[in-house]
Coordinates of C-alpha atoms (C1' of nucleotides) in Angstrom, one line a residue:
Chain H
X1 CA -73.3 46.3 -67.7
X2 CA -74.2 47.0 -71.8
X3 CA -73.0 50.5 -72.5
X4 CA -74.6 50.8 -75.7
X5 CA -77.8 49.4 -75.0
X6 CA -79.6 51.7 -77.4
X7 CA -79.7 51.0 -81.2
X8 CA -81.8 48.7 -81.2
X9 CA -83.9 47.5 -84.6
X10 CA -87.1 49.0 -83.7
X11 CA -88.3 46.5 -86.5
X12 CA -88.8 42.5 -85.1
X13 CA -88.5 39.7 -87.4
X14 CA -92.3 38.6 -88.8
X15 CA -91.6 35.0 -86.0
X16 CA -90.5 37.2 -83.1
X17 CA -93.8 39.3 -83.2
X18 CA -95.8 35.9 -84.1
X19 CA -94.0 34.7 -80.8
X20 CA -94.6 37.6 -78.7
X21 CA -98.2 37.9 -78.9
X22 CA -98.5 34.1 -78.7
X23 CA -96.7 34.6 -75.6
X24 CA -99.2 37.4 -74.7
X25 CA -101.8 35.8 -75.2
X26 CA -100.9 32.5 -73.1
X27 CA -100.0 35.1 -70.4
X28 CA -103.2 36.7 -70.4
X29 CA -105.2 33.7 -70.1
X30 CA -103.2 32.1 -67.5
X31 CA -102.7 35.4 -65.6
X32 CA -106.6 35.9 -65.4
X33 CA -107.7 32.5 -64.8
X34 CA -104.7 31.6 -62.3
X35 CA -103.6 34.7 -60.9
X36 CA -99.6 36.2 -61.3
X37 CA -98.4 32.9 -59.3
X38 CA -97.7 31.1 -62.6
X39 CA -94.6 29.6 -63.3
X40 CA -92.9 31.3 -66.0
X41 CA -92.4 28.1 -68.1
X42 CA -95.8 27.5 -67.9
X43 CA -96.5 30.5 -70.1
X44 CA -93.7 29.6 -72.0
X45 CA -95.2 25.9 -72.4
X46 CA -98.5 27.4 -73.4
X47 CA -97.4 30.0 -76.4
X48 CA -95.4 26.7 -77.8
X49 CA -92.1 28.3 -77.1
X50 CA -88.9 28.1 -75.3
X51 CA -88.5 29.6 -71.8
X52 CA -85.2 31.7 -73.9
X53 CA -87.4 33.1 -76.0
X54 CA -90.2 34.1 -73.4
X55 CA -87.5 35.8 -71.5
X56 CA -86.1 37.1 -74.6
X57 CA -89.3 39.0 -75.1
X58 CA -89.6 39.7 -71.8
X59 CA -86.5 40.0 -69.1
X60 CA -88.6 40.2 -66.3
X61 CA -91.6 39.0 -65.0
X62 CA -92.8 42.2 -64.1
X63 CA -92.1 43.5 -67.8
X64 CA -95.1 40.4 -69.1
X65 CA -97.1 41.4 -66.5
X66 CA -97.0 45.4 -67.1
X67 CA -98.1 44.1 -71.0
X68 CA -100.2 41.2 -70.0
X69 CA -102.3 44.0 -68.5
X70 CA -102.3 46.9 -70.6
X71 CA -105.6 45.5 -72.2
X72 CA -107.5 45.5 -69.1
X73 CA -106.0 49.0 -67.8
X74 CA -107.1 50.5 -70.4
X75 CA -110.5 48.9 -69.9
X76 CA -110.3 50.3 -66.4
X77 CA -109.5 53.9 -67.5
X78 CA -112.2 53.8 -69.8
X79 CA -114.8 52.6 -67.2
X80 CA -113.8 55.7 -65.1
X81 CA -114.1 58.3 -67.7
X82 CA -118.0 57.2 -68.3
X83 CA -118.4 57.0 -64.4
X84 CA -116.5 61.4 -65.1
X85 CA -119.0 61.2 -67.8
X86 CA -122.2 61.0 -66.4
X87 CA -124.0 63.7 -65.2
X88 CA -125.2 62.4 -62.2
X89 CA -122.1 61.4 -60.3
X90 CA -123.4 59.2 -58.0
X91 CA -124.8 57.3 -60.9
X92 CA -121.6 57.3 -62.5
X93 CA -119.6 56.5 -58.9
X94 CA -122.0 53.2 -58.7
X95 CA -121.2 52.5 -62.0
X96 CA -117.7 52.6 -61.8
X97 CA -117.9 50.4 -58.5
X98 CA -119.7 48.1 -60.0
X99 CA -117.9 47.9 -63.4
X100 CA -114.0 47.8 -61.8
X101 CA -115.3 45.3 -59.4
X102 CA -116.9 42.5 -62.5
X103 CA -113.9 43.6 -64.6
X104 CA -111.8 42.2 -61.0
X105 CA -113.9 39.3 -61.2
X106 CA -113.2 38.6 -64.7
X107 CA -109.4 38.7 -64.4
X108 CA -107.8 37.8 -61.2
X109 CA -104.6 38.2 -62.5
X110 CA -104.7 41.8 -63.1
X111 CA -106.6 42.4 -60.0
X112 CA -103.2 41.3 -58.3
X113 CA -101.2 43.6 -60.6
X114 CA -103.5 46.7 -59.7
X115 CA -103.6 46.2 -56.3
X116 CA -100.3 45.4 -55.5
X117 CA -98.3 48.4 -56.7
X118 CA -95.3 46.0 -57.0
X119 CA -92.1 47.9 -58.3
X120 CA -91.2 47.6 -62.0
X121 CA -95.2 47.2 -63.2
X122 CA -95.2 50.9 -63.1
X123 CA -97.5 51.1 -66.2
X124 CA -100.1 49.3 -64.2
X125 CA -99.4 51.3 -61.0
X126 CA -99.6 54.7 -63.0
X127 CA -103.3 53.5 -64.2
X128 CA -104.2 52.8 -60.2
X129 CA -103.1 56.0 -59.7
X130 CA -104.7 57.9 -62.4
X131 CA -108.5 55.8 -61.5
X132 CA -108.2 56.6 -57.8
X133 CA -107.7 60.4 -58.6
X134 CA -110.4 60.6 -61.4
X135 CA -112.3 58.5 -58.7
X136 CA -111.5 61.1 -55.9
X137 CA -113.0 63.7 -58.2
X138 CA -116.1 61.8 -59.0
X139 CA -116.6 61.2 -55.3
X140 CA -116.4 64.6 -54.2
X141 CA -119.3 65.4 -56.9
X142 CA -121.2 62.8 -55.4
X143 CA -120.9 64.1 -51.9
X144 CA -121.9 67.6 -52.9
X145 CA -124.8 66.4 -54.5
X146 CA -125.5 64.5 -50.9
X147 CA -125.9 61.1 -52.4
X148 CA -122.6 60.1 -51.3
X149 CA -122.1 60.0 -47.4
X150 CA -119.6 62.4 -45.9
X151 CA -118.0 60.4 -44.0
X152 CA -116.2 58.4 -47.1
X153 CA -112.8 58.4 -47.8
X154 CA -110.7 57.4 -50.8
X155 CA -109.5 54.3 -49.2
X156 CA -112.3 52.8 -49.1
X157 CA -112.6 52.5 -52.4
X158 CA -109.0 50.3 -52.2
X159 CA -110.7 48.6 -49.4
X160 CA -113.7 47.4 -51.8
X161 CA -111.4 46.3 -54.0
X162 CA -109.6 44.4 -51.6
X163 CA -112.2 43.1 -50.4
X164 CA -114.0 42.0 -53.9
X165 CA -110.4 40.2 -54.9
X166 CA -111.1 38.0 -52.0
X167 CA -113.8 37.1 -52.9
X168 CA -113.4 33.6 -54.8
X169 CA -115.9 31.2 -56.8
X170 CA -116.0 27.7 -58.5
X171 CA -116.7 29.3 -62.0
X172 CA -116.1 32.2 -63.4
X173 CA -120.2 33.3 -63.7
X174 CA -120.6 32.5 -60.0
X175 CA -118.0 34.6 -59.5
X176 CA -119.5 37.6 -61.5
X177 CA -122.6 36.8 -59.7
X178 CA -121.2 36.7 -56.4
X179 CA -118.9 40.2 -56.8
X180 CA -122.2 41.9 -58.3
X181 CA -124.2 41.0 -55.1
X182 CA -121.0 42.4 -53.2
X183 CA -120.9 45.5 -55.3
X184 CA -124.9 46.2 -54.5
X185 CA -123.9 45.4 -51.5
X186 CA -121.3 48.2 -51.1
X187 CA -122.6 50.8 -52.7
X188 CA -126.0 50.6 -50.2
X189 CA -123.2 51.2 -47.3
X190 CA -121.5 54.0 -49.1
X191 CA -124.7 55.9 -50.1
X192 CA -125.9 59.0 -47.8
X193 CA -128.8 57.6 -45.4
X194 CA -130.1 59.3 -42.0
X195 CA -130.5 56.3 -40.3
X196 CA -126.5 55.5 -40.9
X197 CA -124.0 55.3 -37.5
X198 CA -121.0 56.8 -38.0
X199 CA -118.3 54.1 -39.5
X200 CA -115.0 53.1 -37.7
X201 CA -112.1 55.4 -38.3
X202 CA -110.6 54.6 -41.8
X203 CA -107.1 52.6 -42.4
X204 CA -104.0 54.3 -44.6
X205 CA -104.1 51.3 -47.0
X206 CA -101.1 52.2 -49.4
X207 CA -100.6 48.8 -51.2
X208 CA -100.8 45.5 -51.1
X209 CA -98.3 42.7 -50.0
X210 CA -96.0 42.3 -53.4
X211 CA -97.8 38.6 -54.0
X212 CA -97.2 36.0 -56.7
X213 CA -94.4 37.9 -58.5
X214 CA -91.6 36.3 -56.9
X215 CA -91.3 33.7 -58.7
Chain X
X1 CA -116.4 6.9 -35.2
X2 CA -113.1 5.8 -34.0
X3 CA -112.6 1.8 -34.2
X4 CA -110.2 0.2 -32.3
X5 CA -107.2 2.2 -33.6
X6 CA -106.0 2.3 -30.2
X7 CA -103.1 -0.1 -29.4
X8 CA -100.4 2.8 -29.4
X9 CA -99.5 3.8 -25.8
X10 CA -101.8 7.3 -25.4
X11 CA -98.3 8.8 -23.0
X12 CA -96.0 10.3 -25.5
X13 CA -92.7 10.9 -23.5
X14 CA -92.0 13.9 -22.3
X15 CA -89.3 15.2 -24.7
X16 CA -92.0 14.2 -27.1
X17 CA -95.0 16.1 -25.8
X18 CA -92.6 19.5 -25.6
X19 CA -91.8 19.2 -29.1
X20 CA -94.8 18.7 -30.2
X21 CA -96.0 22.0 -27.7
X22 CA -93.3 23.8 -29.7
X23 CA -94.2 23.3 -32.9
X24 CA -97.6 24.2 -32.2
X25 CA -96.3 27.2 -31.1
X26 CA -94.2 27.6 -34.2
X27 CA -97.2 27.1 -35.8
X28 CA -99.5 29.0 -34.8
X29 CA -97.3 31.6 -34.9
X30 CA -95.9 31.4 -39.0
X31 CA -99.3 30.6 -39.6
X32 CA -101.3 33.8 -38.1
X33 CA -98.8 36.2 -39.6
X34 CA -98.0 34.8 -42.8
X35 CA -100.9 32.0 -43.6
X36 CA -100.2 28.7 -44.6
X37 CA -98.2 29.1 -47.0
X38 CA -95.3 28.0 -45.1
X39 CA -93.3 25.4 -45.6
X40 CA -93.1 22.7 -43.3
X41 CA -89.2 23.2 -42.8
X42 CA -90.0 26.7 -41.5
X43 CA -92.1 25.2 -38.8
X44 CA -89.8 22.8 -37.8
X45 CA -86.8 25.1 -37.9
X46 CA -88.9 27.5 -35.9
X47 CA -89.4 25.0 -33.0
X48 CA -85.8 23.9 -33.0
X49 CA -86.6 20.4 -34.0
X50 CA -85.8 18.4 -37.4
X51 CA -87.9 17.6 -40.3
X52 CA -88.4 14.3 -39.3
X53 CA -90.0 15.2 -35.7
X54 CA -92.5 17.7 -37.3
X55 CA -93.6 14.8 -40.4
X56 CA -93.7 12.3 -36.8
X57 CA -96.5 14.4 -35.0
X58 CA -97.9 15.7 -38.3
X59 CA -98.1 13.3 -41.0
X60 CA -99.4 16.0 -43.3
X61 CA -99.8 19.5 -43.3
X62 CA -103.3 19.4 -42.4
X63 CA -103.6 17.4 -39.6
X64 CA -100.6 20.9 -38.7
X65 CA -103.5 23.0 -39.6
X66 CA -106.0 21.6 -37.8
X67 CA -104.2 21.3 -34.6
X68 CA -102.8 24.5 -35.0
X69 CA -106.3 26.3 -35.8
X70 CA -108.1 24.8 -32.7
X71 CA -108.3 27.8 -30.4
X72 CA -109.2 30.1 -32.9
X73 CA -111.9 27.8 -33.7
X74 CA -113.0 27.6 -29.9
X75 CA -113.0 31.4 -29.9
X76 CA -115.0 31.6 -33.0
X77 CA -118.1 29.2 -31.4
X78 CA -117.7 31.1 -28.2
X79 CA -118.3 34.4 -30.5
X80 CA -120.9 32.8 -32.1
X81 CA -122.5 31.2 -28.9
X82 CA -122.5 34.9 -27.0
X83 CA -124.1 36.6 -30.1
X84 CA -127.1 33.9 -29.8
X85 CA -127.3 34.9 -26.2
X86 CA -128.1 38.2 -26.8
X87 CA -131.5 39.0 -26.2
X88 CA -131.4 41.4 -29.1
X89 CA -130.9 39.2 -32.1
X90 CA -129.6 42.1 -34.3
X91 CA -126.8 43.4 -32.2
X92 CA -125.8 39.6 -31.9
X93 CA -125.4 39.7 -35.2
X94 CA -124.1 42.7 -35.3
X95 CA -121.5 42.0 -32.8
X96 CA -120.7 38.7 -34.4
X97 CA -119.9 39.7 -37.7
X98 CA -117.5 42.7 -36.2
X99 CA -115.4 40.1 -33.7
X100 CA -115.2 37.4 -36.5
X101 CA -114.5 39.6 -38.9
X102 CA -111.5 41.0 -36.3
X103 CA -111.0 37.6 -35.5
X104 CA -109.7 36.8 -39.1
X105 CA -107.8 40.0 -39.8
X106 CA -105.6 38.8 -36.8
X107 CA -104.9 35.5 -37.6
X108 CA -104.2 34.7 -41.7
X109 CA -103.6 30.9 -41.4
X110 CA -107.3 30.3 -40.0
X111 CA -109.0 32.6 -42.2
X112 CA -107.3 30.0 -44.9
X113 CA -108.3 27.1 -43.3
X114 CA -111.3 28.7 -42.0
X115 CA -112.6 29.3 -45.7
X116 CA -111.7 26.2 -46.9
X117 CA -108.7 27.3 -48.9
X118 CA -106.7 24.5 -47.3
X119 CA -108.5 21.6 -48.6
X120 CA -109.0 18.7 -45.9
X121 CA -109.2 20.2 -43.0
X122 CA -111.8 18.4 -41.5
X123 CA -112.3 19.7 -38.1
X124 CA -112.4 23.2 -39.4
X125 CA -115.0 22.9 -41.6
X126 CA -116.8 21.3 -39.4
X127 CA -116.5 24.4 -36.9
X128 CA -117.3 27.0 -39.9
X129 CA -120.4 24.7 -40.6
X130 CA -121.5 25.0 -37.0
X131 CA -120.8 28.7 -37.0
X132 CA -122.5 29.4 -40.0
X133 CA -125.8 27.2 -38.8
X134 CA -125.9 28.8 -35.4
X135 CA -126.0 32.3 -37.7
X136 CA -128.5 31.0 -39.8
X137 CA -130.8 31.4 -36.3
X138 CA -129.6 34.4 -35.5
X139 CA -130.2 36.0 -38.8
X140 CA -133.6 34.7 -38.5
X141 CA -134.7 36.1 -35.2
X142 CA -132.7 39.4 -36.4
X143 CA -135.0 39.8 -39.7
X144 CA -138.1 38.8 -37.5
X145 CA -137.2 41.3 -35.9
X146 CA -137.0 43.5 -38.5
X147 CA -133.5 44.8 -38.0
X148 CA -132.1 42.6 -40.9
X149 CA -132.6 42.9 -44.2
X150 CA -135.8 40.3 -45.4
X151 CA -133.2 39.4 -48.6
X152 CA -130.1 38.6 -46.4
X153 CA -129.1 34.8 -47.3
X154 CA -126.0 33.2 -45.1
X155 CA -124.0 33.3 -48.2
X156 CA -124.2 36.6 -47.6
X157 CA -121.6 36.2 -44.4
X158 CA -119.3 34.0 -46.5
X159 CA -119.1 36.3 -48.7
X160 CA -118.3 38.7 -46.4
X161 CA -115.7 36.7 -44.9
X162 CA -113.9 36.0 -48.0
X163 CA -114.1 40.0 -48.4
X164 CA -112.8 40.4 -45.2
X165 CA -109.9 38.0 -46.3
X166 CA -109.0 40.2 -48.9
X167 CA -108.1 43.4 -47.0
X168 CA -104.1 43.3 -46.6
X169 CA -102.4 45.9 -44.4
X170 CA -99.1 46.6 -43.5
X171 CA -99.2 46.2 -39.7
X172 CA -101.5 44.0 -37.8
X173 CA -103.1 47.1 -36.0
X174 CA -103.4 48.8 -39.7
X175 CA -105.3 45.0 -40.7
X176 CA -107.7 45.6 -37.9
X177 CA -108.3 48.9 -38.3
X178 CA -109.2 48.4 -42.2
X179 CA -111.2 45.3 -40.9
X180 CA -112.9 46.9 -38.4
X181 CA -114.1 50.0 -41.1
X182 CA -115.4 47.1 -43.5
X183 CA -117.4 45.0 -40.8
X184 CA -118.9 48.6 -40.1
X185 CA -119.7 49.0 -43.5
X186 CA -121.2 45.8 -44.3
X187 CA -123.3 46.2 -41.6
X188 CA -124.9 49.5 -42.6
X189 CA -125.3 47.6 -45.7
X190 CA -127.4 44.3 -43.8
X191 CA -129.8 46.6 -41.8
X192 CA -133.5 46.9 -43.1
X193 CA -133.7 50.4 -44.2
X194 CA -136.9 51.4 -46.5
X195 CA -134.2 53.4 -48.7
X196 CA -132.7 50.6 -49.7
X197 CA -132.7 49.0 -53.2
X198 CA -133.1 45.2 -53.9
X199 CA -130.0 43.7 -54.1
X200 CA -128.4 41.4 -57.2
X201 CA -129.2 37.7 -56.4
X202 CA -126.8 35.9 -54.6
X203 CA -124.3 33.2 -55.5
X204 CA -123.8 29.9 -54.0
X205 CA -120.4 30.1 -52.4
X206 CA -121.1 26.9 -49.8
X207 CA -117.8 25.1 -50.5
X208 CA -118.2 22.4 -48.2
X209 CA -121.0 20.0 -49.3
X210 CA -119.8 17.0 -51.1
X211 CA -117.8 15.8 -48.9
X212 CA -117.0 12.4 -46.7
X213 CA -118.9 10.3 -49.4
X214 CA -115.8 8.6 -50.9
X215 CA -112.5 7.6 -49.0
Chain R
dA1 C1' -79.3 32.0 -104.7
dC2 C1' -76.6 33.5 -101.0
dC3 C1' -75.6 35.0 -96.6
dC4 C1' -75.7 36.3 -91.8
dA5 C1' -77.6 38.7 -88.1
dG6 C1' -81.5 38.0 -85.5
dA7 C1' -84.3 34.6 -83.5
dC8 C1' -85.1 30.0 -81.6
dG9 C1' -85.1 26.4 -77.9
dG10 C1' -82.9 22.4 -75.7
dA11 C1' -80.0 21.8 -71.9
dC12 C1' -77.5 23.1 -67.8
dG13 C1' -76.3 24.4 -62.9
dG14 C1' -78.3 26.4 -58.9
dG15 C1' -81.7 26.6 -55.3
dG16 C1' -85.5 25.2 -52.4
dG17 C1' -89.3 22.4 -50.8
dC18 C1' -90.9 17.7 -50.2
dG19 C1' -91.3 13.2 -47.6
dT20 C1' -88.4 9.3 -45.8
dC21 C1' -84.6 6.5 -44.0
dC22 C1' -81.5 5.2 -40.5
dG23 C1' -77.9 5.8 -37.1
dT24 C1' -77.8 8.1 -32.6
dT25 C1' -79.6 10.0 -28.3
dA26 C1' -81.9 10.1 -24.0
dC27 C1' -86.2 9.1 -21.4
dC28 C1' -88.2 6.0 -18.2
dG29 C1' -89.3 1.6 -16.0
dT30 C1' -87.1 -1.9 -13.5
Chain A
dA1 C1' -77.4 1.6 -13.0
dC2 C1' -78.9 -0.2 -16.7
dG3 C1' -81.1 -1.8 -20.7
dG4 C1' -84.8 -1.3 -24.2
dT5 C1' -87.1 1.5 -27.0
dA6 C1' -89.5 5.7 -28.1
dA7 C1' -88.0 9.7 -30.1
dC8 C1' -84.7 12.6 -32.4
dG9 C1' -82.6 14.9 -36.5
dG10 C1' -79.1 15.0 -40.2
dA11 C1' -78.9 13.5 -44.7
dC12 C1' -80.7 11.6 -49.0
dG13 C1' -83.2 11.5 -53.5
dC14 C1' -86.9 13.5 -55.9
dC15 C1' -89.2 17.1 -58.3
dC16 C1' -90.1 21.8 -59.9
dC17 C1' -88.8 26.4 -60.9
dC18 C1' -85.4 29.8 -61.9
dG19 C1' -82.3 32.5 -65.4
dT20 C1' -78.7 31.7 -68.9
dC21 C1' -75.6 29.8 -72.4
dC22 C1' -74.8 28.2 -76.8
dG23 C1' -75.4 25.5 -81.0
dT24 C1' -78.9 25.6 -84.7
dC25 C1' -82.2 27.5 -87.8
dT26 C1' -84.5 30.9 -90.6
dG27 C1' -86.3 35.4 -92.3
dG28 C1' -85.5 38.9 -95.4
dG29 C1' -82.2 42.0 -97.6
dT30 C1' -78.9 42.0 -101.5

DNA sequence: ACCCAGACGGACGGGGGCGTCCGTTACCGT
DNA sequence: ACGGTAACGGACGCCCCCGTCCGTCTGGGT
């Protein structure tokens, strides 16, 4: 083991950062078209560098990952905080189902990373922890104001999403189309109704299976 | 249509026929819990027999699959079948959509195959293609009935079976649990209800179609 | 212009899955 | 009991991915 491991030039040569956002960016396409199950080199092959200098910039896959996705998290924070936003926060609730599940759609990638809690992408676990509690928040609004049934739980929401990454299409705008009709789908289940049955009992769903980043 | 293929002597030997028994077990077994992404060698070192003996019964991984899947396809027509033959089209359906959707959160490998992720699979997708047409009648009966929502379409249930694939749980009883919550949910969101909104249009998910033209 | 640390990438050894070949085993009919 | 042959499985060569080493190159400070 490195002792010293700090004093590090917090300064990178102008080709380094040229190379690590081309390596970004290759990730980041791959990631979202293909999923996390992509071989490192391919990356590598795609940014028009070495497989040394991809795991220069980045030791682990878990570390291009936890970058790879910092773009969308952020997205995703930002969708809940309008959903906190709106005044009406069932409106807001159905917003944020509907938003987070396209965004899934979009990126299949970085729906792997946020639901699979895998150990090292702590970044991106932090952000699934910081949407489901805003989210909690937001739902307990919505239930007070009786839109929302009472018999939802938190999970479900991890359920949805879950459920919406399963869901797989030809091209990405069938895809869109076909997690929008899920999402209207959903959100009819979840809203208050008289003529509702009680729902089965809800599942502890922690995480996912850690998937794709073995490799 | 066979043609005359048949020349081979239709007895395999009895050694024979208990490996092949074996790795059907082995099979069916990797396959449920962990899908079919297995490799073959697992399978083979499962049953106690070599690589060879597996590639001898199963020439490819498919024909594995198919073999392999054949009871949960029987279940799922006799699932289908008993929801038909319930004089109240709408808790056929209902019923239906719970004990498939259980169905697949039990068994991985034939929810793959099942939804065509395996590509090839003939005899599946022939069994889904029944399934899904025997639905078709029920749905109808169920909306004439006015139970079911008028703008359910049959890629509706596809899409919630690729949902359904989506949920991951720890523990198979967790799995089913989760599964059963989101079959509840889903139908809540199916029944006619005058609250309800329209819903987004649909997508085409029917993977099946062009097929058996070529080779 | 010079220099050298920082950055690059080709190449290497290891591991695992794939499908097949071929010498050996043992089932089964006579 | 015996022979022929169906059936077996260890072993082979192939390919892809992994993570690292090391010789080469170049950016940018003096």
């Amino acid at each position: 083991m490195r002792v010293v491991t700090d004093r590090l030039p917090h300064t990178l040569r102008s080709d380094a950062l040229d190379n690590r956002e081309r390596i970004l960016d290759a990730a980041r396409a791959l990631f979202s078209a293909d999923g996390l199950d992509v071989p490192m080199r391919e990356v590598a092959r795609r940014a028009g560098v070495g497989p040394a200098t991809l795991y220069r910039h980045f030791p682990t896959k878990q570390a291009l990952v936890a970058d790879a996705s910092a773009d969308q998290l952020q997205a995703c924070r930002a969708i809940v905080d309008e959903g906190c936003a709106d005044p009406d926060p069932w409106r807001g609730l159905c917003m944020v189902i509907e938003k987070i599940c396209e965004l899934h759609a979009l990126d299949r990638g970085f729906t792997e990373a946020f639901l699979s809690a895998y150990p090292g992408v702590t970044d991106v676990a932090a952000g699934r922890e910081y949407t489901v509690q805003e989210v909690a928040e937001l739902a307990r609004r919505a239930k007070e104001a009786g839109r929302l049934r009472s018999d939802f739980v938190l999970d479900d929401l991890i359920l949805v999403l879950m459920a919406n990454k399963g869901i797989h299409a030809a091209s990405a705008a069938t895809q869109v189309k076909a997690s929008r009709r899920f999402s209207g789908l959903v959100i009819q289940a979840f809203e208050a109704c008289p003529r509702h049955a009680p729902l089965p009992p809800a599942a502890r769903l922690a995480s996912a299976p850690p998937q794709g980043l073995s490799r």
